[in-house]
mmCIF file of C-alpha atoms in Angstrom:
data_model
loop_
_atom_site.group_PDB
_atom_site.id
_atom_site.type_symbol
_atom_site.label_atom_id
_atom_site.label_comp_id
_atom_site.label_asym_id
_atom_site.label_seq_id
_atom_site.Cartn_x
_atom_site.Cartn_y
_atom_site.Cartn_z
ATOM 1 C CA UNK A 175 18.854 -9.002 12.646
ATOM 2 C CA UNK A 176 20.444 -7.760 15.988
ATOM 3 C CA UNK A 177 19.699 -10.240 18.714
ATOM 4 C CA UNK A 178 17.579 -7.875 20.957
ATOM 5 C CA UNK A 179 14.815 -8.230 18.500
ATOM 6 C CA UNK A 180 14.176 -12.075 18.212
ATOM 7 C CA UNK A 181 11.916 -13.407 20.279
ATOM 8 C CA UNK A 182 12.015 -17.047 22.511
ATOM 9 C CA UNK A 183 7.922 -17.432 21.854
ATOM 10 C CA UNK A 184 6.615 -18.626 19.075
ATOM 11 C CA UNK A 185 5.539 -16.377 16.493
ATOM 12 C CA UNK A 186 1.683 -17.729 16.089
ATOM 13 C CA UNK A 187 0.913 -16.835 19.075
ATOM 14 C CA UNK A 188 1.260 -13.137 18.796
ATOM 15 C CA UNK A 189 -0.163 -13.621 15.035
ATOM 16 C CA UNK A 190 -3.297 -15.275 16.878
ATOM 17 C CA UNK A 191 -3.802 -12.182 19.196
ATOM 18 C CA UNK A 192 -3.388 -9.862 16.211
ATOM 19 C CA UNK A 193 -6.045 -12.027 14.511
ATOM 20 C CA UNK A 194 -8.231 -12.382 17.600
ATOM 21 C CA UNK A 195 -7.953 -8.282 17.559
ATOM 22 C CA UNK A 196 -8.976 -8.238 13.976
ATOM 23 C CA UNK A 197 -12.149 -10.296 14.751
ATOM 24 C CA UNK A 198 -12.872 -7.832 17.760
ATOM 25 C CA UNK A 199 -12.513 -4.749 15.931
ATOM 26 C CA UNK A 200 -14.770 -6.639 13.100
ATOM 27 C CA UNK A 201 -17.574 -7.459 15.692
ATOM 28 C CA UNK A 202 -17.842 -4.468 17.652
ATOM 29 C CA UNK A 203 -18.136 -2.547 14.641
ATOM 30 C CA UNK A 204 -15.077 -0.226 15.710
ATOM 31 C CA UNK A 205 -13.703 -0.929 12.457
ATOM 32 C CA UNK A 206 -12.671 -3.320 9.152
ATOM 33 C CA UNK A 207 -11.274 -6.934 10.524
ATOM 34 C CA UNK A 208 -7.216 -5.349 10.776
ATOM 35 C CA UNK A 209 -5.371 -5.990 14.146
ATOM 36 C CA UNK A 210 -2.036 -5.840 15.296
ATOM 37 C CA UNK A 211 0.222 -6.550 18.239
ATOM 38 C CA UNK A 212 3.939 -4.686 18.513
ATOM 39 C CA UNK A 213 6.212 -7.334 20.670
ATOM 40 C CA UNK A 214 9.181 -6.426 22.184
ATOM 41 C CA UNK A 215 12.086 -9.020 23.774
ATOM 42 C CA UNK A 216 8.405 -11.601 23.364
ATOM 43 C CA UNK A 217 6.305 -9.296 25.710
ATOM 44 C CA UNK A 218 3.708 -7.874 23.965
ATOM 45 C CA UNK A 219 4.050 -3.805 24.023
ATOM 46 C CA UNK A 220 1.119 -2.594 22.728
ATOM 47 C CA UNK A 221 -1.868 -3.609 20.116
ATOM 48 C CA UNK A 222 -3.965 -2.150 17.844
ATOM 49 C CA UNK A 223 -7.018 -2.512 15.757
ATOM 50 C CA UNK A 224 -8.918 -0.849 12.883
ATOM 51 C CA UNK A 225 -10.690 2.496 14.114
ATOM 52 C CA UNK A 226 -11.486 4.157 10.530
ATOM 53 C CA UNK A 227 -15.095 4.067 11.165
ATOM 54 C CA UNK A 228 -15.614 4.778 14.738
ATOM 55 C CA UNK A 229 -12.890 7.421 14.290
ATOM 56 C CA UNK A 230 -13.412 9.194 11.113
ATOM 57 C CA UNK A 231 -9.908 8.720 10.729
ATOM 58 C CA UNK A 232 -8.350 6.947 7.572
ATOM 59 C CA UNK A 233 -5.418 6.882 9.283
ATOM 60 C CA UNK A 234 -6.278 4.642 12.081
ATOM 61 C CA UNK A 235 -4.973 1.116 10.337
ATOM 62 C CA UNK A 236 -4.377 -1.050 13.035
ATOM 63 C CA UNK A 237 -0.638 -1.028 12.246
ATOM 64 C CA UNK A 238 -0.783 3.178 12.863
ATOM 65 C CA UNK A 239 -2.554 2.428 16.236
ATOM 66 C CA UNK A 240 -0.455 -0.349 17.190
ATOM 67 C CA UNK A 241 3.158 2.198 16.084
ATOM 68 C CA UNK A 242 1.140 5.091 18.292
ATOM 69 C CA UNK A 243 0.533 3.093 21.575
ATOM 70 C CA UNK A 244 3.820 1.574 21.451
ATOM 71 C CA UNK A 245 6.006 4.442 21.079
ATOM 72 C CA UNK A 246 3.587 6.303 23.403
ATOM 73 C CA UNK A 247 4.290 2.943 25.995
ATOM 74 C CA UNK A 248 8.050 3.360 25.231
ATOM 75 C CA UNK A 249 8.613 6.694 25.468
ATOM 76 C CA UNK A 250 10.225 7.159 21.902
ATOM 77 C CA UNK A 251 9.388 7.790 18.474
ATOM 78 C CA UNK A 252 11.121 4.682 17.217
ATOM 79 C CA UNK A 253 11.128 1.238 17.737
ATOM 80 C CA UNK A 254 14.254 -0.488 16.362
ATOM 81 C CA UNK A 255 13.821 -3.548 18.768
ATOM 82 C CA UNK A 256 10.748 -4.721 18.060
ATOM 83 C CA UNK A 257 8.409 -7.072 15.783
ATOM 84 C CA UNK A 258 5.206 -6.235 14.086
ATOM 85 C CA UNK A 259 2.178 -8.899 13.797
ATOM 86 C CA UNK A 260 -0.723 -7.615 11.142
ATOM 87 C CA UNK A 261 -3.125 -10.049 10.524
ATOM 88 C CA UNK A 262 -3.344 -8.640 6.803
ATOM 89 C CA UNK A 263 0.011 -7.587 4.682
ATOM 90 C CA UNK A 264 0.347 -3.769 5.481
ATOM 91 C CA UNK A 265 -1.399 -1.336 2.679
ATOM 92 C CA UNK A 266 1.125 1.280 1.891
ATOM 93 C CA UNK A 267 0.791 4.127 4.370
ATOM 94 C CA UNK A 268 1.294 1.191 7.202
ATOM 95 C CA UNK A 269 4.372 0.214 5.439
ATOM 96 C CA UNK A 270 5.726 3.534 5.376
ATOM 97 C CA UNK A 271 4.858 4.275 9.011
ATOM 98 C CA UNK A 272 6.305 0.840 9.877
ATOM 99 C CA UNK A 273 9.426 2.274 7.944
ATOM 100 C CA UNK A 274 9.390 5.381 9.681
ATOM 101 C CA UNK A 275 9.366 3.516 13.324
ATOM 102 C CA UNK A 276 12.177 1.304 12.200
ATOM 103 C CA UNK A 277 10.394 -1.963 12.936
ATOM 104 C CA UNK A 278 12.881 -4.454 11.309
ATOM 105 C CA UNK A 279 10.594 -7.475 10.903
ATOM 106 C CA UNK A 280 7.065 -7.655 10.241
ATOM 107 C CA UNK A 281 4.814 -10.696 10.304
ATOM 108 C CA UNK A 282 1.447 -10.745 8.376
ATOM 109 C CA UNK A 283 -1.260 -13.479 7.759
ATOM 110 C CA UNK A 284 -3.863 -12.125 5.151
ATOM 111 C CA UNK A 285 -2.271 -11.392 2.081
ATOM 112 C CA UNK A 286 -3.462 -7.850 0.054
ATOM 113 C CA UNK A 287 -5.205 -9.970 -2.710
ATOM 114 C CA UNK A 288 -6.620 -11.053 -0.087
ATOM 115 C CA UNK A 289 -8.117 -7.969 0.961
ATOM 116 C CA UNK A 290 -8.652 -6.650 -2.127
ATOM 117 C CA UNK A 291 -11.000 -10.019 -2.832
ATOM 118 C CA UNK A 292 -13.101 -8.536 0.174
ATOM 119 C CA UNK A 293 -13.001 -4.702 -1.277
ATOM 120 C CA UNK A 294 -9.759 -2.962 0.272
ATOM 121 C CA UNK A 295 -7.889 -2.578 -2.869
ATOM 122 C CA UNK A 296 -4.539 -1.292 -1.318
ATOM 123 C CA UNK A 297 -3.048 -2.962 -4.547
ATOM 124 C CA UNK A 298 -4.489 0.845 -6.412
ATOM 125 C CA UNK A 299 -2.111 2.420 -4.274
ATOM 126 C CA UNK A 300 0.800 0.307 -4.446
ATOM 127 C CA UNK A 301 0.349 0.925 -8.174
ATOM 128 C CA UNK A 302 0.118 4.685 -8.043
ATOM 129 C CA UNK A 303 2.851 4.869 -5.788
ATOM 130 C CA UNK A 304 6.023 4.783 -7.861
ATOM 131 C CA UNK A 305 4.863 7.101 -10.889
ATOM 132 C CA UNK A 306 5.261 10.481 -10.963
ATOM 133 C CA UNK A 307 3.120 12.999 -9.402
ATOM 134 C CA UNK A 308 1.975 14.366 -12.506
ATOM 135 C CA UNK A 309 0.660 10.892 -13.705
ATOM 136 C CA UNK A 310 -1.250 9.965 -10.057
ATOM 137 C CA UNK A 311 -4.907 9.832 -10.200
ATOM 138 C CA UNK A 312 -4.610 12.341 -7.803
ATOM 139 C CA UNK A 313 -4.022 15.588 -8.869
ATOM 140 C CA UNK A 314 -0.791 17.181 -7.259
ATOM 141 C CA UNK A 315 0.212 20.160 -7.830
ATOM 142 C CA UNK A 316 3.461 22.437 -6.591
ATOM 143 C CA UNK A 317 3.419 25.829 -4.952
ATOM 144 C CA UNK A 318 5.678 27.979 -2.857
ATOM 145 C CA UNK A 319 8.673 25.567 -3.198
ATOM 146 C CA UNK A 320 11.226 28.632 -2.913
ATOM 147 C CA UNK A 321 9.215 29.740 0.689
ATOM 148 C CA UNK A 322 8.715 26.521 1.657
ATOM 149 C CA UNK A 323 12.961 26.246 1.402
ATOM 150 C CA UNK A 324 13.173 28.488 4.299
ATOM 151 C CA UNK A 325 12.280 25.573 6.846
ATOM 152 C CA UNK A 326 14.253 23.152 5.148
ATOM 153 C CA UNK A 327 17.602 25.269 5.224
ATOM 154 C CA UNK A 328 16.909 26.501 8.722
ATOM 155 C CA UNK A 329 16.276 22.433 9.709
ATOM 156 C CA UNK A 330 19.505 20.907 7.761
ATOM 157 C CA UNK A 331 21.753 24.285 9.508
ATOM 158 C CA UNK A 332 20.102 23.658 12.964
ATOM 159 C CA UNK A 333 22.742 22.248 15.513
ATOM 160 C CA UNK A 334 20.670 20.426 18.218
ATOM 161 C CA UNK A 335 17.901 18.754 15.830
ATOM 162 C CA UNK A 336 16.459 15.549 17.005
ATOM 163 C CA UNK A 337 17.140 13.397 13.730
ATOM 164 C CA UNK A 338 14.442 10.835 12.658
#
């Protein structure tokens, strides 16, 4: 891990504020008991909680609020040089963001059995993730792929494309 990214404090004590955010969210009824805390060269950069409720968004995991406010703080879409503190294991679409951001280490406390014990089975997803589309419980279906080609060839041939 490139030295930039380690941190002189103590790891508990951003896990505590990630838990402490996780009660918050819990109490205030803003959302399910998630929160998180991005921390860059041990300075805190931004933190996040659970909003799926008070948002109507199923996309606002505390780990996807935390990854917005940071690169928002930062100025860039990834975040190579930091560390992520969930106070739960990440359910899939967190990991994948966290992938997407480039966060090289993540922390968590609760584990997803744990969360599934209290009804957020993320494990159903982890399980439908690897098969094949056609098998998902979701039905997917593919259209258009020749159109849709048109973007990808003019994206891969485009000369000053920001690469993520």
């Amino acid at each position: 891990m490139p030295a930039e990214v380690m941190t002189t404090m103590p790891p508990e004590i951003f896990m505590r504020e990630a838990i402490a955010l996780a009660t918050a969210a819990l109490r205030s009824e803003r959302g399910g008991p998630f929160g998180c805390v991005i921390v860059r060269r041990g300075e805190v950069v931004a933190r996040g909680e659970n909003r799926v409720t008070s948002e109507n968004d199923p996309t606002a995991h505390a780990e996807v609020t935390a990854i917005r406010a940071a690169c928002r703080q930062l100025g860039r879409f990834a975040l190579p040089d930091c560390e992520l503190y969930t106070s739960c294991e990440p359910c899939p679409m967190c990991l994948a963001a966290i992938y997407w951001a480039r966060i090289p280490r993540i922390y968590y406390a609760n584990t997803r059995a744990d969360a599934a014990a209290i009804g957020f089975d993320d494990d159903w997803i982890y399980q439908q993730m690897p098969l094949p589309p056609e098998q998902r419980a979701i039905e997917m279906t593919p259209l258009l792929r020749p159109e849709a080609q048109a973007a990808f060839v003019e994206w891969r041939d485009k000369p000053d494309k920001i690469a993520y």
